[in-house]
């Protein structure tokens, strides 16, 4: 590939691609390889051995990513050009109006394709923000449009890991397909024009790891809220659906469960709705903790990390938000400062103390983020207020499964899911259904009740799923004993 002249504008690349938009798929040199890889990943998911519990959290995340991007890629042919430098946002004030480099339509499905061109790595970090703005512009014009109606196609000569991670986040939590293209550009002999562009689709799956995936479902990464009623709800399933819909709209990932105490005639608040939502700040601390174990050469590795998923986040564990390294332990640092002063090393003591004054503690943010469920409760409160007298609680999620005391929390009747967890649970159940026995039982969770959708609301499905994700299921005997040698 010839190095692009500094004076060559991104508009030259844009116009070259716009003229050849119907043939865009043919310009992607790894198109067939990419498509076959995604399809093979789907089959590989169903062929995962059930000996060690079946699909891991990482397998589920890769499955979700592959399905999203396979859908977007399947529509990437015979695109109809709607315009270049297409203005999608009303512009006021200083600066250049924000316009999509290329806006196209897949006529058969009605899906919009937004292409954003970046000439080199010095500008590629802007792509996520600009594409988000253009998506917003489309949604403002077409109210009710959802992320699956759009596909992002960012194009650059190079994509850095942080930008690829941002694209993966859009796939999982914004629910859209993102197809990053890396461009190898060949210039004409006089270096003044483009002779050819070879495109390569970037696979976002390698940016995922098991520590990240496990942190999305680890027991200690969920905030909980219980609403305990004195009067039996007339239709609990409708209320569960209402909570699921509200939580999904607010972007949470988690579940809601309904339970009735066996002591309902004597217990003042026997009817309970338990809401659990993933806390991304605690999830980040957990991921960092798991990564530290995984990479520990003396006493770490994958086995040790899996034994740690189900445990609480270490009380002393922190990350510095400024440099994203393991944070400074306050007490240890203060002791070090005092020791340095006693030894007359005042300058060194000041430098050590500066680590405390400059850091931004993720652990402190996590402590405050426990109140994020307040936003959800405010949305639900008007509905809850008409159901009679109630109490609010904050039970420990792990204890609910392992404590058989109905005074602490009654046995769960049925469960509903929202966000990323909803997709993960259903993909897990599809795996069970695909590998069912002759009598229709899944290899791990057993009776599917005829189909995986029906089985989803079962409390045993929820328990099985969470224990499988936390490496403490009966099929994880090797991981339930933390002292067992690798």
Coordinates of C-alpha atoms in Angstrom, one line a residue:
X1 CA 0.0 0.0 0.0
X2 CA 1.3 3.4 -0.9
X3 CA 1.5 6.0 1.8
X4 CA -1.3 8.5 1.4
X5 CA -0.1 12.0 0.6
X6 CA -0.8 14.4 3.5
X7 CA -2.8 16.7 1.2
X8 CA -5.1 13.9 0.1
X9 CA -8.5 14.6 1.7
X10 CA -10.8 12.0 3.1
X11 CA -13.4 13.1 0.6
X12 CA -11.3 11.4 -2.2
X13 CA -11.7 8.1 -0.4
X14 CA -15.3 8.8 0.2
X15 CA -16.1 9.5 -3.4
X16 CA -14.2 6.4 -4.6
X17 CA -16.3 4.2 -2.3
X18 CA -19.6 6.0 -3.1
X19 CA -19.1 5.4 -6.8
X20 CA -18.7 1.7 -6.1
X21 CA -21.2 1.3 -3.3
X22 CA -23.2 -1.5 -5.0
X23 CA -20.0 -3.5 -5.3
X24 CA -18.8 -2.7 -1.7
X25 CA -19.1 -6.4 -0.6
X26 CA -16.9 -7.5 -3.5
X27 CA -14.2 -5.0 -2.5
X28 CA -13.9 -6.7 0.9
X29 CA -11.2 -9.3 0.3
X30 CA -12.1 -11.4 3.4
X31 CA -15.8 -11.2 2.9
X32 CA -16.3 -14.9 2.4
X33 CA -13.9 -15.8 5.1
X34 CA -15.6 -13.4 7.5
X35 CA -19.1 -14.7 6.6
X36 CA -18.0 -18.3 6.9
X37 CA -16.2 -17.6 10.2
X38 CA -19.4 -16.1 11.7
X39 CA -21.5 -19.0 10.5
X40 CA -18.9 -21.5 11.8
X41 CA -19.0 -19.7 15.1
X42 CA -22.7 -20.3 15.3
X43 CA -22.3 -24.0 14.7
X44 CA -19.3 -24.2 17.0
X45 CA -21.5 -22.7 19.8
X46 CA -24.0 -25.5 19.6
X47 CA -21.1 -28.1 19.4
X48 CA -19.5 -26.9 22.7
X49 CA -19.0 -29.9 25.0
X50 CA -21.3 -30.1 27.9
X51 CA -18.7 -31.9 30.1
X52 CA -17.7 -28.8 31.9
X53 CA -21.0 -27.0 31.9
X54 CA -21.3 -26.0 28.3
X55 CA -21.0 -22.4 27.0
X56 CA -19.1 -20.0 29.2
X57 CA -19.9 -16.3 29.6
X58 CA -17.3 -15.6 26.9
X59 CA -18.9 -18.1 24.5
X60 CA -22.3 -16.3 25.0
X61 CA -20.8 -12.9 24.4
X62 CA -19.1 -14.0 21.2
X63 CA -22.3 -15.7 20.1
X64 CA -24.3 -12.4 20.6
X65 CA -21.7 -10.4 18.7
X66 CA -21.5 -12.8 15.8
X67 CA -25.3 -12.9 15.4
X68 CA -25.5 -9.1 15.3
X69 CA -22.8 -8.6 12.8
X70 CA -23.8 -11.6 10.7
X71 CA -27.2 -9.9 10.3
X72 CA -25.6 -6.6 9.3
X73 CA -23.1 -8.3 6.9
X74 CA -25.9 -10.3 5.2
X75 CA -27.5 -7.1 4.1
X76 CA -24.2 -5.5 2.8
X77 CA -24.9 -5.9 -0.9
X78 CA -26.5 -3.9 -3.7
X79 CA -26.6 -0.8 -1.5
X80 CA -28.5 2.2 -2.8
X81 CA -26.6 5.5 -2.3
X82 CA -28.8 8.1 -0.6
X83 CA -26.1 10.8 -0.6
X84 CA -22.6 11.8 0.4
X85 CA -21.9 14.4 3.1
X86 CA -25.5 13.8 4.1
X87 CA -26.7 16.3 6.8
X88 CA -28.5 14.4 9.5
X89 CA -28.3 16.9 12.3
X90 CA -29.6 20.4 12.5
X91 CA -26.5 22.6 12.9
X92 CA -26.4 25.9 14.8
X93 CA -23.4 27.8 16.1
X94 CA -19.8 27.7 15.0
X95 CA -18.0 24.8 13.4
X96 CA -18.6 22.7 10.3
X97 CA -22.1 21.1 10.0
X98 CA -22.0 17.4 10.9
X99 CA -22.8 15.2 7.9
X100 CA -22.5 11.5 7.3
X101 CA -19.8 10.7 4.8
X102 CA -22.0 8.2 3.0
X103 CA -25.6 7.3 3.8
X104 CA -26.9 4.2 2.0
X105 CA -30.0 1.9 2.1
X106 CA -30.4 -1.8 1.7
X107 CA -33.6 -1.8 -0.3
X108 CA -34.7 -5.3 0.5
X109 CA -34.7 -4.8 4.3
X110 CA -34.9 -1.1 4.6
X111 CA -31.8 -1.0 6.7
X112 CA -29.7 2.2 6.7
X113 CA -25.9 1.9 6.4
X114 CA -23.9 4.8 7.7
X115 CA -20.3 4.9 6.4
X116 CA -17.7 7.1 8.1
X117 CA -14.3 7.6 6.5
X118 CA -11.1 8.2 8.5
X119 CA -7.9 8.6 6.5
X120 CA -5.5 7.4 9.2
X121 CA -5.1 6.5 12.9
X122 CA -4.7 10.1 14.0
X123 CA -8.4 10.7 13.4
X124 CA -10.0 7.3 13.8
X125 CA -10.9 7.8 17.4
X126 CA -13.5 10.4 16.3
X127 CA -15.5 7.7 14.4
X128 CA -17.5 6.4 17.3
X129 CA -18.7 9.8 18.4
X130 CA -19.6 10.9 14.9
X131 CA -21.4 7.7 14.1
X132 CA -23.4 8.1 17.3
X133 CA -24.4 11.6 16.3
X134 CA -25.5 10.5 12.9
X135 CA -27.6 7.6 14.4
X136 CA -29.2 10.2 16.6
X137 CA -29.9 12.3 13.5
X138 CA -31.7 9.4 11.8
X139 CA -33.7 8.7 15.0
X140 CA -34.8 12.3 15.2
X141 CA -36.1 12.1 11.6
X142 CA -37.7 8.7 12.0
X143 CA -39.1 8.5 15.5
X144 CA -39.3 5.0 16.8
X145 CA -36.3 3.8 14.8
X146 CA -34.3 1.3 16.7
X147 CA -30.6 0.4 16.5
X148 CA -31.3 -2.8 14.4
X149 CA -32.5 -0.5 11.6
X150 CA -29.0 0.9 11.2
X151 CA -25.6 -0.6 10.5
X152 CA -22.4 1.3 11.2
X153 CA -19.6 0.9 8.6
X154 CA -16.5 2.8 9.8
X155 CA -13.6 2.8 7.3
X156 CA -10.0 3.7 8.1
X157 CA -6.5 2.7 7.1
X158 CA -5.9 1.5 10.7
X159 CA -8.1 0.8 13.7
X160 CA -6.7 0.9 17.2
X161 CA -7.7 -1.4 20.0
X162 CA -9.6 1.2 22.1
X163 CA -11.7 2.1 19.1
X164 CA -12.4 -1.6 18.4
X165 CA -13.5 -1.9 22.0
X166 CA -15.9 1.0 21.6
X167 CA -17.4 -0.7 18.5
X168 CA -17.9 -3.9 20.5
X169 CA -19.6 -1.9 23.2
X170 CA -22.1 -0.6 20.6
X171 CA -22.8 -4.1 19.5
X172 CA -23.6 -5.4 23.0
X173 CA -25.2 -2.5 24.7
X174 CA -26.6 -0.4 21.9
X175 CA -27.8 -3.4 20.0
X176 CA -26.5 -2.4 16.6
X177 CA -24.3 -4.1 14.0
X178 CA -20.9 -2.6 13.5
X179 CA -18.7 -3.6 10.6
X180 CA -15.3 -1.9 10.8
X181 CA -13.4 -1.9 7.5
X182 CA -9.7 -1.5 7.2
X183 CA -8.6 0.0 3.9
X184 CA -5.5 -0.8 2.0
X185 CA -5.2 2.0 -0.6
X186 CA -3.2 1.8 -3.8
X187 CA -2.4 5.1 -5.5
X188 CA -2.0 5.9 -9.1
X189 CA 1.5 6.2 -10.6
X190 CA 1.5 10.0 -10.1
X191 CA 0.3 9.6 -6.5
X192 CA -2.5 12.0 -7.1
X193 CA -5.5 9.6 -7.3
X194 CA -6.7 6.3 -6.0
X195 CA -6.1 3.3 -8.2
X196 CA -7.6 0.7 -6.0
X197 CA -8.9 0.1 -2.4
X198 CA -8.9 -3.3 -0.8
X199 CA -11.1 -3.6 2.3
X200 CA -10.8 -6.0 5.1
X201 CA -13.5 -6.6 7.8
X202 CA -12.2 -6.4 11.3
X203 CA -13.3 -9.1 13.7
X204 CA -14.3 -7.6 17.0
X205 CA -14.4 -10.9 18.9
X206 CA -10.7 -11.0 19.8
X207 CA -11.2 -7.9 21.9
X208 CA -13.3 -10.0 24.3
X209 CA -11.9 -12.1 27.1
X210 CA -13.2 -14.3 29.8
X211 CA -12.6 -11.9 32.6
X212 CA -14.7 -9.3 30.9
X213 CA -17.4 -11.7 30.1
X214 CA -17.6 -13.2 33.6
X215 CA -17.8 -9.7 35.1
X216 CA -21.1 -9.2 33.3
X217 CA -22.8 -12.1 35.3
X218 CA -20.7 -12.4 38.5
X219 CA -22.9 -12.5 41.7
X220 CA -21.2 -9.5 43.3
X221 CA -21.6 -7.2 40.2
X222 CA -25.4 -6.8 40.7
X223 CA -27.3 -4.2 42.6
X224 CA -30.5 -5.6 44.1
X225 CA -33.9 -4.0 45.1
X226 CA -36.8 -6.0 46.6
X227 CA -40.3 -4.6 46.7
X228 CA -42.2 -6.6 49.4
X229 CA -46.0 -6.2 49.4
X230 CA -48.6 -6.9 52.1
X231 CA -51.3 -7.6 49.6
X232 CA -51.1 -10.2 46.8
X233 CA -50.9 -8.6 43.4
X234 CA -53.8 -9.4 41.1
X235 CA -51.5 -10.3 38.2
X236 CA -47.9 -10.7 39.2
X237 CA -46.7 -11.7 35.7
X238 CA -48.0 -8.5 34.2
X239 CA -46.0 -6.6 36.8
X240 CA -42.9 -8.6 36.1
X241 CA -43.4 -7.7 32.4
X242 CA -43.9 -4.1 33.3
X243 CA -40.6 -4.0 35.3
X244 CA -38.8 -5.9 32.5
X245 CA -40.0 -3.4 29.9
X246 CA -39.1 -0.4 32.0
X247 CA -35.6 -1.7 32.9
X248 CA -34.9 -2.5 29.2
X249 CA -35.9 1.0 28.2
X250 CA -33.5 2.5 30.8
X251 CA -30.7 0.3 29.5
X252 CA -30.2 -2.1 32.4
X253 CA -29.1 -5.7 32.2
X254 CA -30.5 -8.1 34.7
X255 CA -33.7 -9.8 35.9
X256 CA -36.8 -9.5 38.0
X257 CA -38.2 -12.3 40.0
X258 CA -41.6 -12.8 41.8
X259 CA -41.7 -14.8 45.1
X260 CA -44.4 -15.7 47.6
X261 CA -43.4 -16.6 51.2
X262 CA -44.8 -20.0 52.5
X263 CA -45.5 -18.0 55.6
X264 CA -47.9 -15.7 53.8
X265 CA -50.6 -16.0 56.4
X266 CA -48.3 -14.8 59.2
X267 CA -45.6 -12.8 57.4
X268 CA -46.5 -9.0 57.0
X269 CA -45.0 -8.7 53.6
X270 CA -45.1 -12.1 51.9
X271 CA -45.2 -11.1 48.2
X272 CA -41.9 -9.9 46.8
X273 CA -40.5 -8.6 43.5
X274 CA -36.7 -8.9 43.4
X275 CA -35.0 -6.7 40.8
X276 CA -31.3 -7.3 40.1
X277 CA -29.4 -5.0 37.7
X278 CA -25.8 -5.3 36.6
X279 CA -23.6 -2.6 38.0
X280 CA -20.9 -1.7 35.4
X281 CA -18.7 0.0 37.9
X282 CA -18.5 -3.0 40.1
X283 CA -18.2 -5.1 37.0
X284 CA -15.1 -3.2 36.0
X285 CA -13.5 -3.8 39.5
X286 CA -14.4 -7.5 39.1
X287 CA -12.9 -7.7 35.7
X288 CA -9.6 -6.1 36.9
X289 CA -9.5 -8.5 39.9
X290 CA -10.0 -11.5 37.6
X291 CA -7.4 -10.3 35.2
X292 CA -4.9 -9.9 38.0
X293 CA -5.5 -13.6 39.0
X294 CA -5.3 -14.8 35.4
X295 CA -2.0 -13.2 34.8
X296 CA -0.4 -14.0 38.1
X297 CA 2.6 -16.2 37.2
X298 CA 3.1 -17.8 40.7
X299 CA -0.5 -18.4 41.9
X300 CA -2.9 -17.6 39.0
X301 CA -4.1 -18.9 35.7
X302 CA -7.5 -19.7 34.3
X303 CA -8.4 -22.3 36.9
X304 CA -7.8 -19.9 39.8
X305 CA -9.6 -17.1 38.0
X306 CA -12.7 -19.3 37.5
X307 CA -12.7 -20.2 41.2
X308 CA -12.7 -16.4 42.0
X309 CA -15.7 -15.4 39.8
X310 CA -18.3 -16.3 42.4
X311 CA -16.5 -14.5 45.3
X312 CA -16.9 -10.9 46.5
X313 CA -14.8 -8.1 45.0
X314 CA -11.7 -7.7 47.2
X315 CA -12.4 -4.9 49.7
X316 CA -8.9 -3.4 49.1
X317 CA -9.1 -3.6 45.3
X318 CA -9.1 -0.4 43.3
X319 CA -8.4 1.1 40.0
X320 CA -7.2 4.6 39.3
X321 CA -9.5 6.2 36.7
X322 CA -6.8 8.6 35.6
X323 CA -4.3 6.0 34.3
X324 CA -6.4 2.9 34.5
X325 CA -3.8 1.0 36.5
X326 CA -4.4 -0.8 39.8
X327 CA -5.2 2.0 42.2
X328 CA -3.2 3.0 45.3
X329 CA -4.1 1.4 48.6
X330 CA -4.6 4.3 50.9
X331 CA -3.5 2.8 54.2
X332 CA -0.4 1.2 52.6
X333 CA 0.6 4.4 51.0
X334 CA 0.2 6.4 54.2
X335 CA 2.4 3.9 56.0
X336 CA 5.0 4.2 53.2
X337 CA 4.9 8.0 53.5
X338 CA 5.5 7.9 57.2
X339 CA 8.4 5.5 56.8
X340 CA 10.0 7.7 54.2
X341 CA 9.7 10.8 56.5
X342 CA 11.2 8.9 59.4
X343 CA 14.2 8.1 57.1
X344 CA 14.5 11.8 56.1
X345 CA 13.4 11.2 52.5
X346 CA 10.9 14.1 52.4
X347 CA 10.9 14.6 48.7
X348 CA 10.2 10.9 48.1
X349 CA 7.5 11.0 50.8
X350 CA 5.8 14.0 49.0
X351 CA 5.9 12.1 45.7
X352 CA 4.3 9.0 47.3
X353 CA 1.6 11.1 48.9
X354 CA 0.9 12.8 45.6
X355 CA -0.4 9.4 44.4
X356 CA -3.3 9.7 46.8
X357 CA -4.1 13.3 46.0
X358 CA -4.1 12.8 42.2
X359 CA -5.9 9.5 41.9
X360 CA -9.5 9.1 41.0
X361 CA -10.7 6.0 42.8
X362 CA -13.0 3.6 40.9
X363 CA -13.8 1.8 44.2
X364 CA -15.2 5.1 45.5
X365 CA -17.3 5.6 42.4
X366 CA -18.6 2.0 42.8
X367 CA -19.7 2.7 46.3
X368 CA -21.7 5.7 45.1
X369 CA -23.0 3.9 42.0
X370 CA -25.0 1.5 44.2
X371 CA -27.7 4.2 44.1
X372 CA -28.2 3.9 40.3
X373 CA -31.2 1.6 40.9
X374 CA -33.0 4.7 42.3
X375 CA -33.7 5.8 38.7
X376 CA -35.5 2.5 38.0
X377 CA -37.5 2.7 41.2
X378 CA -38.6 6.2 40.4
X379 CA -40.1 4.9 37.1
X380 CA -41.8 2.0 38.9
X381 CA -43.0 3.9 42.0
X382 CA -46.3 5.2 40.6
X383 CA -47.2 1.6 39.7
X384 CA -46.1 0.2 43.0
X385 CA -47.9 2.9 45.0
X386 CA -51.3 1.5 43.9
X387 CA -50.5 -2.0 45.0
X388 CA -50.9 -1.3 48.8
X389 CA -48.5 -1.2 51.6
X390 CA -44.9 -2.2 50.8
X391 CA -41.4 -2.3 52.1
X392 CA -38.1 -1.9 50.2
X393 CA -35.1 -4.1 50.8
X394 CA -31.6 -4.7 49.4
X395 CA -30.9 -8.5 49.7
X396 CA -27.7 -10.2 48.8
X397 CA -28.2 -11.9 45.5
X398 CA -25.8 -14.9 46.2
X399 CA -27.5 -15.5 49.6
X400 CA -30.9 -15.7 48.0
X401 CA -29.8 -18.8 46.1
X402 CA -27.9 -20.5 48.9
X403 CA -30.1 -19.5 51.9
X404 CA -33.1 -21.7 52.4
X405 CA -34.6 -19.4 55.1
X406 CA -38.0 -18.1 53.8
X407 CA -37.8 -15.3 56.4
X408 CA -34.7 -13.9 54.5
X409 CA -36.2 -14.3 51.1
X410 CA -39.0 -16.6 49.9
X411 CA -38.5 -19.2 47.1
X412 CA -38.9 -17.6 43.7
X413 CA -41.9 -18.5 41.5
X414 CA -40.9 -17.1 38.1
X415 CA -38.3 -14.8 36.5
X416 CA -38.1 -12.3 33.7
X417 CA -34.9 -10.9 32.1
X418 CA -33.9 -7.6 30.4
X419 CA -30.9 -6.3 28.5
X420 CA -27.8 -8.3 27.8
X421 CA -28.8 -10.9 30.3
X422 CA -32.0 -11.6 28.5
X423 CA -30.1 -12.4 25.3
X424 CA -27.5 -14.5 27.2
X425 CA -30.1 -16.6 28.9
X426 CA -32.0 -17.3 25.7
X427 CA -28.8 -18.2 23.8
X428 CA -28.0 -20.6 26.7
X429 CA -31.4 -22.2 26.4
X430 CA -31.1 -22.5 22.7
X431 CA -27.9 -24.4 23.2
X432 CA -29.7 -26.7 25.6
X433 CA -32.6 -27.2 23.2
X434 CA -30.2 -27.8 20.2
X435 CA -28.4 -30.5 22.3
X436 CA -31.5 -32.0 23.9
X437 CA -31.7 -35.8 24.6
X438 CA -34.3 -38.1 23.0
X439 CA -36.7 -37.3 25.7
X440 CA -36.3 -33.6 25.2
X441 CA -34.1 -32.7 28.2
X442 CA -31.2 -30.2 27.9
X443 CA -27.7 -31.7 28.7
X444 CA -27.2 -29.4 31.7
X445 CA -30.5 -27.9 33.0
X446 CA -32.7 -30.9 32.1
X447 CA -36.4 -30.5 31.4
X448 CA -37.0 -27.8 28.9
X449 CA -40.8 -27.9 29.2
X450 CA -41.3 -28.3 25.5
X451 CA -39.4 -25.3 24.3
X452 CA -36.6 -22.9 25.6
X453 CA -38.9 -19.8 25.7
X454 CA -41.3 -21.5 28.1
X455 CA -38.4 -22.7 30.2
X456 CA -36.9 -19.2 30.6
X457 CA -39.2 -18.0 33.3
X458 CA -38.5 -21.0 35.5
X459 CA -36.6 -20.2 38.7
X460 CA -34.4 -23.2 38.2
X461 CA -33.3 -21.8 34.9
X462 CA -32.2 -18.6 36.6
X463 CA -30.3 -20.5 39.3
X464 CA -28.7 -22.9 36.8
X465 CA -27.7 -19.9 34.5
X466 CA -26.2 -17.8 37.3
X467 CA -24.3 -20.8 38.9
X468 CA -23.0 -21.8 35.5
X469 CA -21.7 -18.2 34.9
X470 CA -20.2 -18.1 38.3
X471 CA -18.4 -21.5 38.1
X472 CA -20.2 -23.1 41.0
X473 CA -22.7 -25.3 39.3
X474 CA -22.8 -29.1 40.0
X475 CA -21.1 -29.5 36.6
X476 CA -18.2 -27.4 37.8
X477 CA -16.9 -29.7 40.6
X478 CA -13.3 -28.8 39.6
X479 CA -13.9 -25.1 40.3
X480 CA -16.0 -25.3 43.5
X481 CA -12.9 -26.1 45.6
X482 CA -10.7 -23.1 45.6
X483 CA -7.8 -25.0 47.2
X484 CA -7.7 -27.7 44.6
X485 CA -4.5 -27.8 42.6
X486 CA -4.6 -27.0 38.9

